[in-house]
GROMACS .gro file of C-alpha atoms in nm:
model
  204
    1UNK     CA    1  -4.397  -2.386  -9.068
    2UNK     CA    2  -4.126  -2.144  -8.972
    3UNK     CA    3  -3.844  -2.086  -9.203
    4UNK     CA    4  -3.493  -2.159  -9.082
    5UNK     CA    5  -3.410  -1.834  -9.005
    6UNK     CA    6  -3.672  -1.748  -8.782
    7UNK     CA    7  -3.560  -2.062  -8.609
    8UNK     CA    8  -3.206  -1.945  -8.545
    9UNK     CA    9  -3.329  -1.617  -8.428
   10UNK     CA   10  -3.556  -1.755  -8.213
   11UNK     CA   11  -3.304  -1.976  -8.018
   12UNK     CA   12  -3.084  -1.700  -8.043
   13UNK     CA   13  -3.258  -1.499  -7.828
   14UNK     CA   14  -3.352  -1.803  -7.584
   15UNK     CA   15  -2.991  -1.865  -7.570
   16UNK     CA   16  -2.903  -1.492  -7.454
   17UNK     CA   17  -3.207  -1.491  -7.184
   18UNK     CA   18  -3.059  -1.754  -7.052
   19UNK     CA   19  -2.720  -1.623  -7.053
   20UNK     CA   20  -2.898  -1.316  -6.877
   21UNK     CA   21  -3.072  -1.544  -6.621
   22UNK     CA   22  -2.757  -1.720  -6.540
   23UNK     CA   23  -2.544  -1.366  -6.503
   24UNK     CA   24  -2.798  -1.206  -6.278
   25UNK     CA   25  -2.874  -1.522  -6.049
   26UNK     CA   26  -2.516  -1.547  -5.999
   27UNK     CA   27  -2.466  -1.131  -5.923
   28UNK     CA   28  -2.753  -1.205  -5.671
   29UNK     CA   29  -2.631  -1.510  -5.471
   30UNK     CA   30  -2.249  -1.308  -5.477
   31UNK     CA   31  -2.388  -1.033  -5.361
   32UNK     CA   32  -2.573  -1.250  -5.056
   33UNK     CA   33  -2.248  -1.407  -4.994
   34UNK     CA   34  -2.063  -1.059  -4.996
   35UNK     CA   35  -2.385  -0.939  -4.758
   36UNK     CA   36  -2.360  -1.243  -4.522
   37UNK     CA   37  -1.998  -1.269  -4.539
   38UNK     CA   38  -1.975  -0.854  -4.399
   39UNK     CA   39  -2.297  -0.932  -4.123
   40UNK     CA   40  -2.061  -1.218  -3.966
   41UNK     CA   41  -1.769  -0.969  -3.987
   42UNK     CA   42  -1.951  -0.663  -3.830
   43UNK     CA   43  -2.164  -0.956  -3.584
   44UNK     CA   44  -1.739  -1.017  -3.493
   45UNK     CA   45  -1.613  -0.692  -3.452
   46UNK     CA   46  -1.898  -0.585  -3.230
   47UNK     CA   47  -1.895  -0.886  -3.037
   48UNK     CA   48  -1.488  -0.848  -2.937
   49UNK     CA   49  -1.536  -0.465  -2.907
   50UNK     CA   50  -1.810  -0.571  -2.623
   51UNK     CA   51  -1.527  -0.802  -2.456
   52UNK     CA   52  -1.305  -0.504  -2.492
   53UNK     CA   53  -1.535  -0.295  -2.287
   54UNK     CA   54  -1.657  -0.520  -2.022
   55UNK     CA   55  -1.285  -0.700  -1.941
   56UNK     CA   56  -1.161  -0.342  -1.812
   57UNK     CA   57  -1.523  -0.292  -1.627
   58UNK     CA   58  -1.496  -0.594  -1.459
   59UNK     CA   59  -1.106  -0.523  -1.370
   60UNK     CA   60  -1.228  -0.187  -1.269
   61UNK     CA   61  -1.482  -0.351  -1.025
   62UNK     CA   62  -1.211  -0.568  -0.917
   63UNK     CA   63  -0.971  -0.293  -0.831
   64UNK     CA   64  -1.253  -0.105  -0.618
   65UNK     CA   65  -1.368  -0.394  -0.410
   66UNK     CA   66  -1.006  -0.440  -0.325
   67UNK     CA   67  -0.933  -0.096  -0.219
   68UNK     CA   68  -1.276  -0.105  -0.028
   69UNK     CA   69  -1.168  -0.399   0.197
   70UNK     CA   70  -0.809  -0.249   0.259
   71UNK     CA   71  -1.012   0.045   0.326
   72UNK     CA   72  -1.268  -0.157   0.570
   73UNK     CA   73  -0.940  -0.326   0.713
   74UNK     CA   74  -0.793  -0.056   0.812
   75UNK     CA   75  -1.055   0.107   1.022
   76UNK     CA   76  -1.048  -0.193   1.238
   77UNK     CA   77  -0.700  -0.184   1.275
   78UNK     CA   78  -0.742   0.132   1.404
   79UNK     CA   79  -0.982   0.155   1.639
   80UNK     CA   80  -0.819  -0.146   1.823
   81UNK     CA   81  -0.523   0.051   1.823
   82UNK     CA   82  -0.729   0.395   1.977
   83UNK     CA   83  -0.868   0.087   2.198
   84UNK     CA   84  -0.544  -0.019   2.297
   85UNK     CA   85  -0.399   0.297   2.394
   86UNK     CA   86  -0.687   0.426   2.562
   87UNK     CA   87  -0.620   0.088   2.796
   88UNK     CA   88  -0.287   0.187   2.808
   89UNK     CA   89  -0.369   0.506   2.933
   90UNK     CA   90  -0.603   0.456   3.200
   91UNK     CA   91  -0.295   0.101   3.354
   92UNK     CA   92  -0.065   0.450   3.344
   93UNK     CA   93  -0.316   0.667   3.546
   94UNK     CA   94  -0.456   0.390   3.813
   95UNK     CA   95  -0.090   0.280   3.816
   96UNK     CA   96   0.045   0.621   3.982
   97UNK     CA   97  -0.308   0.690   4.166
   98UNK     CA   98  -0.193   0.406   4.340
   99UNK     CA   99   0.104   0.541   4.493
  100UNK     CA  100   0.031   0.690   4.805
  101UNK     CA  101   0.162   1.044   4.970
  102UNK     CA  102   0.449   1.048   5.178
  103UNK     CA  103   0.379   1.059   5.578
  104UNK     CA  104   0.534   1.392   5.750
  105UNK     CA  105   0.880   1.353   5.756
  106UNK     CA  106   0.909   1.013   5.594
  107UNK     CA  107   1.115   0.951   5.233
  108UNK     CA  108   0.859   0.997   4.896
  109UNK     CA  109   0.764   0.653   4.769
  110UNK     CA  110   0.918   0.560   4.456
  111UNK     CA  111   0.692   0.578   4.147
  112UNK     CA  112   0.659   0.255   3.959
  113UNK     CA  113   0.864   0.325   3.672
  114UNK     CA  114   0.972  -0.079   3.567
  115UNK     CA  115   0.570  -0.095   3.520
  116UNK     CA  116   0.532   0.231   3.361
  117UNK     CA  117   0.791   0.184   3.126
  118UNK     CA  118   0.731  -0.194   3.036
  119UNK     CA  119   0.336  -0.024   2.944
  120UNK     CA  120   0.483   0.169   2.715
  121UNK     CA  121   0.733  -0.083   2.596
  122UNK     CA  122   0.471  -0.250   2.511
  123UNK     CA  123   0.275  -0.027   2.275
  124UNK     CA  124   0.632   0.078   2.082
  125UNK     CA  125   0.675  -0.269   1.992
  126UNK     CA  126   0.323  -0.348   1.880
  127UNK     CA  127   0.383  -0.004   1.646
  128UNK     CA  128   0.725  -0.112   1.521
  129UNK     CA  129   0.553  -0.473   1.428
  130UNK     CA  130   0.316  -0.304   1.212
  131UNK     CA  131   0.343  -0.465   0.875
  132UNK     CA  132   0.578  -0.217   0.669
  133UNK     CA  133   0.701  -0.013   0.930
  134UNK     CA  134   0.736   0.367   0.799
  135UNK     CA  135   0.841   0.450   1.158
  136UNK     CA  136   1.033   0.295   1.441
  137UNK     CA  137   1.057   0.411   1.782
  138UNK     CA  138   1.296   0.355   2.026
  139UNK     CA  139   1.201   0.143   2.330
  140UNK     CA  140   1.249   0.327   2.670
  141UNK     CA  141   1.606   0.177   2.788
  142UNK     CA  142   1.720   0.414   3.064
  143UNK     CA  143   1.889   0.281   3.395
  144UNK     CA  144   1.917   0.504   3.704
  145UNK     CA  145   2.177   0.740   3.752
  146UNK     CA  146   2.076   0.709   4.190
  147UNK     CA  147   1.990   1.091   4.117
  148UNK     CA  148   1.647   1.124   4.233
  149UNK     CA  149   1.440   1.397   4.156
  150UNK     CA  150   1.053   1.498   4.243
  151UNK     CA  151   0.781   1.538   4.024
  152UNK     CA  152   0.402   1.594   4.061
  153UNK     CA  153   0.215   1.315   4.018
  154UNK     CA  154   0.010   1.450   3.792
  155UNK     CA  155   0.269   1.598   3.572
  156UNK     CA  156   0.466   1.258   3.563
  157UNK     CA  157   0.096   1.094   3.439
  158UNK     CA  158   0.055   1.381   3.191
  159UNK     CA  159   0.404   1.319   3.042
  160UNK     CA  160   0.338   0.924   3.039
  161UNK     CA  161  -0.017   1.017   2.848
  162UNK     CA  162   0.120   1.237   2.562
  163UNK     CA  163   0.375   0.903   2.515
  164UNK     CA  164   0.111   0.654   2.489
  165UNK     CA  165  -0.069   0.881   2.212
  166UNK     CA  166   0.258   0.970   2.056
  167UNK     CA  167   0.244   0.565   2.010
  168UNK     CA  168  -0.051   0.551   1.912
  169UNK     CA  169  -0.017   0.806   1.678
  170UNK     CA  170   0.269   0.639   1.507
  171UNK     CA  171   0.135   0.333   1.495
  172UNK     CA  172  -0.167   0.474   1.336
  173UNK     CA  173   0.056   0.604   1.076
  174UNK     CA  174   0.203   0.294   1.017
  175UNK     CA  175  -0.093   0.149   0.939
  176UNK     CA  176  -0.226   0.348   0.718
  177UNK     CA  177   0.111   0.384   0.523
  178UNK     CA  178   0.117   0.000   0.433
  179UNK     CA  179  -0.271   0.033   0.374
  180UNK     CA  180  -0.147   0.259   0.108
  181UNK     CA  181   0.137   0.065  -0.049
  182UNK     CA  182  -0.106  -0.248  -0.043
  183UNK     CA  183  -0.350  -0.087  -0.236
  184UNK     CA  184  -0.128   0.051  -0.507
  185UNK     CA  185  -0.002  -0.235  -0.545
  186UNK     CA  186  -0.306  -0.458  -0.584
  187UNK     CA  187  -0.526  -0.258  -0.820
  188UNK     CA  188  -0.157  -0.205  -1.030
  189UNK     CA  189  -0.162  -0.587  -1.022
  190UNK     CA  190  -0.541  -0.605  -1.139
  191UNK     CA  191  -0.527  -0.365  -1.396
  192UNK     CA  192  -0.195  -0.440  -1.569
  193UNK     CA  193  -0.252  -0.854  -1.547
  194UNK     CA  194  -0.606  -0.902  -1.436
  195UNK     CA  195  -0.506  -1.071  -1.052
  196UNK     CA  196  -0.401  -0.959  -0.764
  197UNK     CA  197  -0.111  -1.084  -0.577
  198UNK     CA  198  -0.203  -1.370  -0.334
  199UNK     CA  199  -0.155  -1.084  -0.002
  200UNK     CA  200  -0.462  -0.911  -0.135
  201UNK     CA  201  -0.779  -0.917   0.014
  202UNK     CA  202  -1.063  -1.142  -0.232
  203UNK     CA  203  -1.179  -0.925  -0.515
  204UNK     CA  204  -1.505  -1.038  -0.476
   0.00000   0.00000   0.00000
């Protein structure tokens, strides 16, 4: 039999193994809590840094369909304003082709300036309606002053062409001036607040 002694030492040392056991199982399952525990943090911090990057994509996408359909919108407006005054032009032309020489010796014919001028009228007001208005003409108001003069007909049609365009041309730049201020205004919306205002074309 072993002595006493031996005894003691021998459950001395059992004792201090299993202190050792206990200290290292629990450095193991802290350090698996400290591993998991920084995984969920980095698995976080990736995860919002993704959100980061894709919410200013997506406004990004947002502000460039927007500024495509004012774009697109536009272009329409326009050409049915070049359509317009290129109508304009050719009422003006058959409208004084249709006034017919003087006979020898008789008084010239009157050119139809009421029609002419309500033509014309016409197109100032359309460019004045034009949403925003940078420029506003003034409508053709004259009266007659019972001082007749002559003119060529084709000079009086030349000078009633060059109007109509200079319409045209404003009215043009109308357009495209509150195409402008519309699209600032939109993708500054979108990008500051993530919406557009409810005058902005779908940004989608």
């Amino acid at each position: 039999m072993l002595g006493g002694d031996v005894v003691t030492r021998i459950r001395i040392i059992v004792l201090v193994m299993a202190i050792v056991v206990i200290v290292a199982s629990v450095a193991l399952i802290r350090r698996g809590g400290e591993t998991a525990g920084a995984a969920k943090v980095t698995a976080k911090v990736e995860k919002a840094h993704a959100q980061s990057i894709v919410e200013p994509r997506a406004d990004e996408r947002a502000a460039a369909t927007v500024t495509q359909s004012i774009a697109a919108r536009t272009v329409r407006i326009d050409a049915a304003t070049d359509a317009y005054i290129k109508t304009t032009i050719e009422d003006l032309r058959n409208a004084l082709a249709a006034v017919p020489p003087a006979a020898a010796g008789a008084a010239l014919p009157a050119a139809p300036v009421d029609r002419l001028r309500d033509q014309i009228n016409a197109g100032i007001d359309r460019a004045n309606r034009s949403a925003d208005a940078a420029e506003r003409l003034t409508p053709l108001s004259a009266k007659p002053t019972g001082e007749p003069v002559t003119i060529d007909k084709g000079i009086l049609t030349e000078v009633y062409e060059r109007l109509a365009e200079a319409v045209g041309a404003v009215w043009r730049g109308n357009t495209r001036a509150a195409a402008v201020k519309l699209e600032r205004r939109c993708t500054l919306a979108i990008l500051s607040i993530g919406r557009a205002p409810a005058d902005c074309p779908a940004a989608h």
